[in-house]
């Protein structure tokens, strides 16, 4: 594929150029640390905008850390100019938050919902353990909180987890997990794990919402 004079790919190697200029359909790039992944992604975004006339609003670039997202945004804006501000460049959590903000009512939340941090999550777990008469010395609140987090990241709801209960610890975890989720919803709050799983719940429940985002990006 020919590239117009706008793009300068001279400093990329052949495989990097291949990734930047790839046509339609999915593309998986496997590369180690320091191998130029960010440079490739930056150039690919610029290529989509400058050479293939893709609207910046139809592009989403996701990374793991705020630092990496900031670096990518700076590089892309340097490449494409002010159009770069219209691209969704963020972490997974920030992107999930955007989706939740745009669809909070469908998820059962009010507009002014809050995000609680890890310390707040632990506080909620401790309060629930106290309410159901569980001694911290027997069941570590931090362990319970981490179990809940693991469940969420595996898309295991309290209802699904109930089917896995096979001892006292898992029974206590289930009881706390269920109350924990009820407490968050009642208080119009989400935790960091919810930022990842609530969009998936939304897409599974509302096909039209999923299709809207599939068409947008």
PDB file of C-alpha atoms in Angstrom:
ATOM      1  CA  UNK A   1       0.000   0.000   0.000  1.00  0.00           C
ATOM      2  CA  UNK A   2       1.333   3.393  -0.989  1.00  0.00           C
ATOM      3  CA  UNK A   3       1.645   6.063   1.658  1.00  0.00           C
ATOM      4  CA  UNK A   4       1.240   9.748   0.894  1.00  0.00           C
ATOM      5  CA  UNK A   5       3.859  12.386   1.543  1.00  0.00           C
ATOM      6  CA  UNK A   6       2.231  13.222   4.880  1.00  0.00           C
ATOM      7  CA  UNK A   7       3.583  10.119   6.592  1.00  0.00           C
ATOM      8  CA  UNK A   8       7.241   9.623   7.447  1.00  0.00           C
ATOM      9  CA  UNK A   9       7.969   5.990   8.289  1.00  0.00           C
ATOM     10  CA  UNK A  10      11.683   6.033   7.535  1.00  0.00           C
ATOM     11  CA  UNK A  11      12.762   5.199  11.069  1.00  0.00           C
ATOM     12  CA  UNK A  12      10.514   2.115  11.313  1.00  0.00           C
ATOM     13  CA  UNK A  13      11.702  -1.357  10.348  1.00  0.00           C
ATOM     14  CA  UNK A  14       9.825  -3.504   7.827  1.00  0.00           C
ATOM     15  CA  UNK A  15       7.644  -5.329  10.354  1.00  0.00           C
ATOM     16  CA  UNK A  16       6.756  -2.078  12.112  1.00  0.00           C
ATOM     17  CA  UNK A  17       5.783  -0.515   8.787  1.00  0.00           C
ATOM     18  CA  UNK A  18       3.675  -3.575   8.006  1.00  0.00           C
ATOM     19  CA  UNK A  19       1.763  -3.085  11.258  1.00  0.00           C
ATOM     20  CA  UNK A  20       1.247   0.645  10.653  1.00  0.00           C
ATOM     21  CA  UNK A  21      -0.068   0.093   7.111  1.00  0.00           C
ATOM     22  CA  UNK A  22      -2.156  -3.007   7.797  1.00  0.00           C
ATOM     23  CA  UNK A  23      -5.580  -2.954   6.112  1.00  0.00           C
ATOM     24  CA  UNK A  24      -8.968  -3.999   7.453  1.00  0.00           C
ATOM     25  CA  UNK A  25      -9.631  -6.558  10.162  1.00  0.00           C
ATOM     26  CA  UNK A  26      -7.955  -7.535  13.453  1.00  0.00           C
ATOM     27  CA  UNK A  27      -4.186  -7.346  13.874  1.00  0.00           C
ATOM     28  CA  UNK A  28      -2.219  -8.731  16.822  1.00  0.00           C
ATOM     29  CA  UNK A  29       1.252  -7.335  17.468  1.00  0.00           C
ATOM     30  CA  UNK A  30       3.503  -9.259  19.842  1.00  0.00           C
ATOM     31  CA  UNK A  31       6.599  -7.352  20.888  1.00  0.00           C
ATOM     32  CA  UNK A  32       8.884  -7.104  23.883  1.00  0.00           C
ATOM     33  CA  UNK A  33       9.765  -4.148  26.072  1.00  0.00           C
ATOM     34  CA  UNK A  34      11.569  -1.326  24.305  1.00  0.00           C
ATOM     35  CA  UNK A  35      10.784  -2.671  20.836  1.00  0.00           C
ATOM     36  CA  UNK A  36       8.848   0.379  19.678  1.00  0.00           C
ATOM     37  CA  UNK A  37       5.229  -0.640  20.318  1.00  0.00           C
ATOM     38  CA  UNK A  38       4.154   2.877  21.248  1.00  0.00           C
ATOM     39  CA  UNK A  39       5.831   4.303  18.152  1.00  0.00           C
ATOM     40  CA  UNK A  40       3.995   1.803  15.966  1.00  0.00           C
ATOM     41  CA  UNK A  41       0.638   2.538  17.576  1.00  0.00           C
ATOM     42  CA  UNK A  42       1.220   6.275  17.327  1.00  0.00           C
ATOM     43  CA  UNK A  43       2.092   6.040  13.638  1.00  0.00           C
ATOM     44  CA  UNK A  44      -0.860   3.740  12.987  1.00  0.00           C
ATOM     45  CA  UNK A  45      -3.279   6.232  14.527  1.00  0.00           C
ATOM     46  CA  UNK A  46      -1.725   8.998  12.408  1.00  0.00           C
ATOM     47  CA  UNK A  47      -1.985   6.769   9.327  1.00  0.00           C
ATOM     48  CA  UNK A  48      -5.674   6.052   9.939  1.00  0.00           C
ATOM     49  CA  UNK A  49      -6.423   9.759  10.269  1.00  0.00           C
ATOM     50  CA  UNK A  50      -4.158  11.228   7.587  1.00  0.00           C
ATOM     51  CA  UNK A  51      -4.164   8.522   4.931  1.00  0.00           C
ATOM     52  CA  UNK A  52      -7.435   6.665   5.419  1.00  0.00           C
ATOM     53  CA  UNK A  53      -9.557   9.629   6.513  1.00  0.00           C
ATOM     54  CA  UNK A  54     -10.795   7.968   9.694  1.00  0.00           C
ATOM     55  CA  UNK A  55     -12.401  10.415  12.112  1.00  0.00           C
ATOM     56  CA  UNK A  56     -10.448  10.809  15.368  1.00  0.00           C
ATOM     57  CA  UNK A  57     -13.751  10.305  17.189  1.00  0.00           C
ATOM     58  CA  UNK A  58     -13.884   6.758  15.794  1.00  0.00           C
ATOM     59  CA  UNK A  59     -10.512   5.765  17.241  1.00  0.00           C
ATOM     60  CA  UNK A  60      -9.846   4.380  20.719  1.00  0.00           C
ATOM     61  CA  UNK A  61      -6.347   3.705  22.079  1.00  0.00           C
ATOM     62  CA  UNK A  62      -6.166   1.778  25.342  1.00  0.00           C
ATOM     63  CA  UNK A  63      -3.188   1.151  27.602  1.00  0.00           C
ATOM     64  CA  UNK A  64      -2.564  -0.065  31.158  1.00  0.00           C
ATOM     65  CA  UNK A  65      -1.259   2.962  33.046  1.00  0.00           C
ATOM     66  CA  UNK A  66      -2.035   6.673  33.218  1.00  0.00           C
ATOM     67  CA  UNK A  67       1.616   7.400  32.492  1.00  0.00           C
ATOM     68  CA  UNK A  68       1.548   5.355  29.278  1.00  0.00           C
ATOM     69  CA  UNK A  69      -1.759   6.919  28.224  1.00  0.00           C
ATOM     70  CA  UNK A  70      -0.350  10.415  28.775  1.00  0.00           C
ATOM     71  CA  UNK A  71       2.759   9.593  26.758  1.00  0.00           C
ATOM     72  CA  UNK A  72       0.724   8.129  23.917  1.00  0.00           C
ATOM     73  CA  UNK A  73      -1.614  11.133  23.847  1.00  0.00           C
ATOM     74  CA  UNK A  74       1.342  13.547  23.674  1.00  0.00           C
ATOM     75  CA  UNK A  75       2.928  11.602  20.816  1.00  0.00           C
ATOM     76  CA  UNK A  76      -0.296  11.329  18.838  1.00  0.00           C
ATOM     77  CA  UNK A  77      -1.105  15.026  19.223  1.00  0.00           C
ATOM     78  CA  UNK A  78       2.419  15.795  18.022  1.00  0.00           C
ATOM     79  CA  UNK A  79       1.740  13.620  14.959  1.00  0.00           C
ATOM     80  CA  UNK A  80      -1.776  14.724  14.014  1.00  0.00           C
ATOM     81  CA  UNK A  81      -2.220  18.087  15.742  1.00  0.00           C
ATOM     82  CA  UNK A  82      -5.352  19.221  17.545  1.00  0.00           C
ATOM     83  CA  UNK A  83      -7.376  16.343  16.062  1.00  0.00           C
ATOM     84  CA  UNK A  84      -5.600  14.153  18.581  1.00  0.00           C
ATOM     85  CA  UNK A  85      -7.698  15.630  21.376  1.00  0.00           C
ATOM     86  CA  UNK A  86     -10.788  13.944  19.879  1.00  0.00           C
ATOM     87  CA  UNK A  87      -9.292  10.450  20.182  1.00  0.00           C
ATOM     88  CA  UNK A  88     -10.224   8.274  23.172  1.00  0.00           C
ATOM     89  CA  UNK A  89      -6.719   7.662  24.576  1.00  0.00           C
ATOM     90  CA  UNK A  90      -6.846   6.252  28.083  1.00  0.00           C
ATOM     91  CA  UNK A  91      -6.422   3.324  30.426  1.00  0.00           C
ATOM     92  CA  UNK A  92      -8.892   0.424  30.485  1.00  0.00           C
ATOM     93  CA  UNK A  93     -10.396   1.850  33.671  1.00  0.00           C
ATOM     94  CA  UNK A  94     -10.861   5.336  32.218  1.00  0.00           C
ATOM     95  CA  UNK A  95     -12.499   3.924  29.109  1.00  0.00           C
ATOM     96  CA  UNK A  96     -14.801   1.810  31.253  1.00  0.00           C
ATOM     97  CA  UNK A  97     -15.700   4.899  33.259  1.00  0.00           C
ATOM     98  CA  UNK A  98     -16.635   6.744  30.067  1.00  0.00           C
ATOM     99  CA  UNK A  99     -18.976   3.927  29.040  1.00  0.00           C
ATOM    100  CA  UNK A 100     -20.565   3.829  32.493  1.00  0.00           C
ATOM    101  CA  UNK A 101     -21.067   7.609  32.523  1.00  0.00           C
ATOM    102  CA  UNK A 102     -22.793   7.396  29.159  1.00  0.00           C
ATOM    103  CA  UNK A 103     -25.094   4.558  30.288  1.00  0.00           C
ATOM    104  CA  UNK A 104     -25.383   4.888  34.079  1.00  0.00           C
ATOM    105  CA  UNK A 105     -29.187   4.623  34.125  1.00  0.00           C
ATOM    106  CA  UNK A 106     -29.174   1.245  32.381  1.00  0.00           C
ATOM    107  CA  UNK A 107     -26.790  -0.016  35.062  1.00  0.00           C
ATOM    108  CA  UNK A 108     -29.052   1.151  37.878  1.00  0.00           C
ATOM    109  CA  UNK A 109     -26.987   4.165  38.967  1.00  0.00           C
ATOM    110  CA  UNK A 110     -27.691   7.861  39.281  1.00  0.00           C
ATOM    111  CA  UNK A 111     -25.692  10.473  37.398  1.00  0.00           C
ATOM    112  CA  UNK A 112     -23.626  11.583  40.401  1.00  0.00           C
ATOM    113  CA  UNK A 113     -22.241   8.112  41.191  1.00  0.00           C
ATOM    114  CA  UNK A 114     -18.876   7.936  42.953  1.00  0.00           C
ATOM    115  CA  UNK A 115     -15.810   5.705  42.592  1.00  0.00           C
ATOM    116  CA  UNK A 116     -14.425   4.275  45.830  1.00  0.00           C
ATOM    117  CA  UNK A 117     -10.747   3.414  46.204  1.00  0.00           C
ATOM    118  CA  UNK A 118      -9.131   0.297  47.670  1.00  0.00           C
ATOM    119  CA  UNK A 119      -9.137   1.669  51.226  1.00  0.00           C
ATOM    120  CA  UNK A 120     -12.826   2.500  50.986  1.00  0.00           C
ATOM    121  CA  UNK A 121     -13.531  -1.010  49.677  1.00  0.00           C
ATOM    122  CA  UNK A 122     -11.743  -2.493  52.668  1.00  0.00           C
ATOM    123  CA  UNK A 123     -13.756  -0.275  55.012  1.00  0.00           C
ATOM    124  CA  UNK A 124     -16.996  -1.544  53.474  1.00  0.00           C
ATOM    125  CA  UNK A 125     -15.868  -5.160  53.845  1.00  0.00           C
ATOM    126  CA  UNK A 126     -14.934  -4.615  57.510  1.00  0.00           C
ATOM    127  CA  UNK A 127     -18.290  -3.018  58.220  1.00  0.00           C
ATOM    128  CA  UNK A 128     -20.132  -5.947  56.655  1.00  0.00           C
ATOM    129  CA  UNK A 129     -18.083  -8.497  58.591  1.00  0.00           C
ATOM    130  CA  UNK A 130     -18.942  -6.662  61.787  1.00  0.00           C
ATOM    131  CA  UNK A 131     -22.646  -6.572  60.857  1.00  0.00           C
ATOM    132  CA  UNK A 132     -22.772 -10.344  60.375  1.00  0.00           C
ATOM    133  CA  UNK A 133     -20.756 -11.003  63.525  1.00  0.00           C
ATOM    134  CA  UNK A 134     -17.515 -12.263  61.995  1.00  0.00           C
ATOM    135  CA  UNK A 135     -14.261 -11.888  63.947  1.00  0.00           C
ATOM    136  CA  UNK A 136     -11.421 -10.252  61.966  1.00  0.00           C
ATOM    137  CA  UNK A 137      -8.991 -12.651  63.667  1.00  0.00           C
ATOM    138  CA  UNK A 138     -10.698 -15.603  62.002  1.00  0.00           C
ATOM    139  CA  UNK A 139     -11.379 -14.095  58.587  1.00  0.00           C
ATOM    140  CA  UNK A 140      -8.983 -11.432  57.345  1.00  0.00           C
ATOM    141  CA  UNK A 141     -10.940  -8.517  55.791  1.00  0.00           C
ATOM    142  CA  UNK A 142      -8.176  -7.825  53.266  1.00  0.00           C
ATOM    143  CA  UNK A 143      -8.260 -11.452  52.112  1.00  0.00           C
ATOM    144  CA  UNK A 144     -12.041 -11.280  51.705  1.00  0.00           C
ATOM    145  CA  UNK A 145     -11.721  -8.036  49.748  1.00  0.00           C
ATOM    146  CA  UNK A 146      -9.110  -9.595  47.445  1.00  0.00           C
ATOM    147  CA  UNK A 147     -11.355 -12.620  46.927  1.00  0.00           C
ATOM    148  CA  UNK A 148     -14.190 -10.319  45.872  1.00  0.00           C
ATOM    149  CA  UNK A 149     -11.861  -8.486  43.500  1.00  0.00           C
ATOM    150  CA  UNK A 150     -10.735 -11.781  41.973  1.00  0.00           C
ATOM    151  CA  UNK A 151     -14.334 -12.831  41.489  1.00  0.00           C
ATOM    152  CA  UNK A 152     -15.168  -9.590  39.732  1.00  0.00           C
ATOM    153  CA  UNK A 153     -12.200  -9.855  37.412  1.00  0.00           C
ATOM    154  CA  UNK A 154     -13.316 -13.373  36.478  1.00  0.00           C
ATOM    155  CA  UNK A 155     -16.882 -12.088  35.898  1.00  0.00           C
ATOM    156  CA  UNK A 156     -18.149 -14.247  38.764  1.00  0.00           C
ATOM    157  CA  UNK A 157     -21.197 -12.550  40.261  1.00  0.00           C
ATOM    158  CA  UNK A 158     -22.342 -13.194  43.846  1.00  0.00           C
ATOM    159  CA  UNK A 159     -25.053 -15.446  42.403  1.00  0.00           C
ATOM    160  CA  UNK A 160     -22.487 -17.501  40.483  1.00  0.00           C
ATOM    161  CA  UNK A 161     -20.136 -17.570  43.461  1.00  0.00           C
ATOM    162  CA  UNK A 162     -22.892 -19.011  45.651  1.00  0.00           C
ATOM    163  CA  UNK A 163     -22.715 -22.176  43.545  1.00  0.00           C
ATOM    164  CA  UNK A 164     -19.011 -22.484  44.395  1.00  0.00           C
ATOM    165  CA  UNK A 165     -19.443 -22.352  48.168  1.00  0.00           C
ATOM    166  CA  UNK A 166     -17.934 -25.497  49.711  1.00  0.00           C
ATOM    167  CA  UNK A 167     -16.555 -24.448  53.110  1.00  0.00           C
ATOM    168  CA  UNK A 168     -16.946 -21.824  55.815  1.00  0.00           C
ATOM    169  CA  UNK A 169     -14.520 -19.371  54.205  1.00  0.00           C
ATOM    170  CA  UNK A 170     -16.246 -19.413  50.819  1.00  0.00           C
ATOM    171  CA  UNK A 171     -19.624 -19.131  52.560  1.00  0.00           C
ATOM    172  CA  UNK A 172     -18.485 -16.028  54.448  1.00  0.00           C
ATOM    173  CA  UNK A 173     -16.986 -14.617  51.248  1.00  0.00           C
ATOM    174  CA  UNK A 174     -20.277 -15.107  49.424  1.00  0.00           C
ATOM    175  CA  UNK A 175     -22.276 -13.386  52.163  1.00  0.00           C
ATOM    176  CA  UNK A 176     -19.875 -10.435  52.277  1.00  0.00           C
ATOM    177  CA  UNK A 177     -19.672 -10.242  48.465  1.00  0.00           C
ATOM    178  CA  UNK A 178     -23.451 -10.070  48.082  1.00  0.00           C
ATOM    179  CA  UNK A 179     -23.812  -7.417  50.777  1.00  0.00           C
ATOM    180  CA  UNK A 180     -20.819  -5.539  49.373  1.00  0.00           C
ATOM    181  CA  UNK A 181     -22.432  -5.215  45.951  1.00  0.00           C
ATOM    182  CA  UNK A 182     -25.786  -4.280  47.450  1.00  0.00           C
ATOM    183  CA  UNK A 183     -24.075  -1.629  49.596  1.00  0.00           C
ATOM    184  CA  UNK A 184     -22.262  -0.098  46.640  1.00  0.00           C
ATOM    185  CA  UNK A 185     -25.408   0.067  44.533  1.00  0.00           C
ATOM    186  CA  UNK A 186     -27.440   1.492  47.418  1.00  0.00           C
ATOM    187  CA  UNK A 187     -24.799   4.183  47.944  1.00  0.00           C
ATOM    188  CA  UNK A 188     -24.581   4.929  44.213  1.00  0.00           C
ATOM    189  CA  UNK A 189     -20.923   3.852  44.201  1.00  0.00           C
ATOM    190  CA  UNK A 190     -18.607   1.654  42.165  1.00  0.00           C
ATOM    191  CA  UNK A 191     -15.146   0.298  42.895  1.00  0.00           C
ATOM    192  CA  UNK A 192     -12.202   0.069  40.485  1.00  0.00           C
ATOM    193  CA  UNK A 193     -13.107  -3.475  39.425  1.00  0.00           C
ATOM    194  CA  UNK A 194     -16.589  -2.290  38.483  1.00  0.00           C
ATOM    195  CA  UNK A 195     -15.035   0.063  35.933  1.00  0.00           C
ATOM    196  CA  UNK A 196     -13.934  -3.032  34.006  1.00  0.00           C
ATOM    197  CA  UNK A 197     -16.876  -5.374  34.489  1.00  0.00           C
ATOM    198  CA  UNK A 198     -19.889  -3.044  34.405  1.00  0.00           C
ATOM    199  CA  UNK A 199     -19.354  -2.175  30.714  1.00  0.00           C
ATOM    200  CA  UNK A 200     -19.245  -5.908  29.933  1.00  0.00           C
ATOM    201  CA  UNK A 201     -22.454  -6.457  31.891  1.00  0.00           C
ATOM    202  CA  UNK A 202     -23.967  -3.572  29.954  1.00  0.00           C
ATOM    203  CA  UNK A 203     -22.939  -5.019  26.583  1.00  0.00           C
ATOM    204  CA  UNK A 204     -24.237  -8.482  27.514  1.00  0.00           C
ATOM    205  CA  UNK A 205     -27.608  -7.106  28.607  1.00  0.00           C
ATOM    206  CA  UNK A 206     -28.156  -4.425  25.962  1.00  0.00           C
ATOM    207  CA  UNK A 207     -27.221  -5.581  22.471  1.00  0.00           C
ATOM    208  CA  UNK A 208     -28.077  -2.205  20.961  1.00  0.00           C
ATOM    209  CA  UNK A 209     -25.581  -0.444  23.267  1.00  0.00           C
ATOM    210  CA  UNK A 210     -22.846  -2.877  22.266  1.00  0.00           C
ATOM    211  CA  UNK A 211     -23.632  -2.337  18.587  1.00  0.00           C
ATOM    212  CA  UNK A 212     -23.482   1.441  19.051  1.00  0.00           C
ATOM    213  CA  UNK A 213     -19.921   1.242  20.414  1.00  0.00           C
ATOM    214  CA  UNK A 214     -18.929  -1.313  17.770  1.00  0.00           C
ATOM    215  CA  UNK A 215     -20.054   1.144  15.111  1.00  0.00           C
ATOM    216  CA  UNK A 216     -18.453   4.129  16.837  1.00  0.00           C
ATOM    217  CA  UNK A 217     -14.946   2.686  17.204  1.00  0.00           C
TER     218      UNK A 217
END
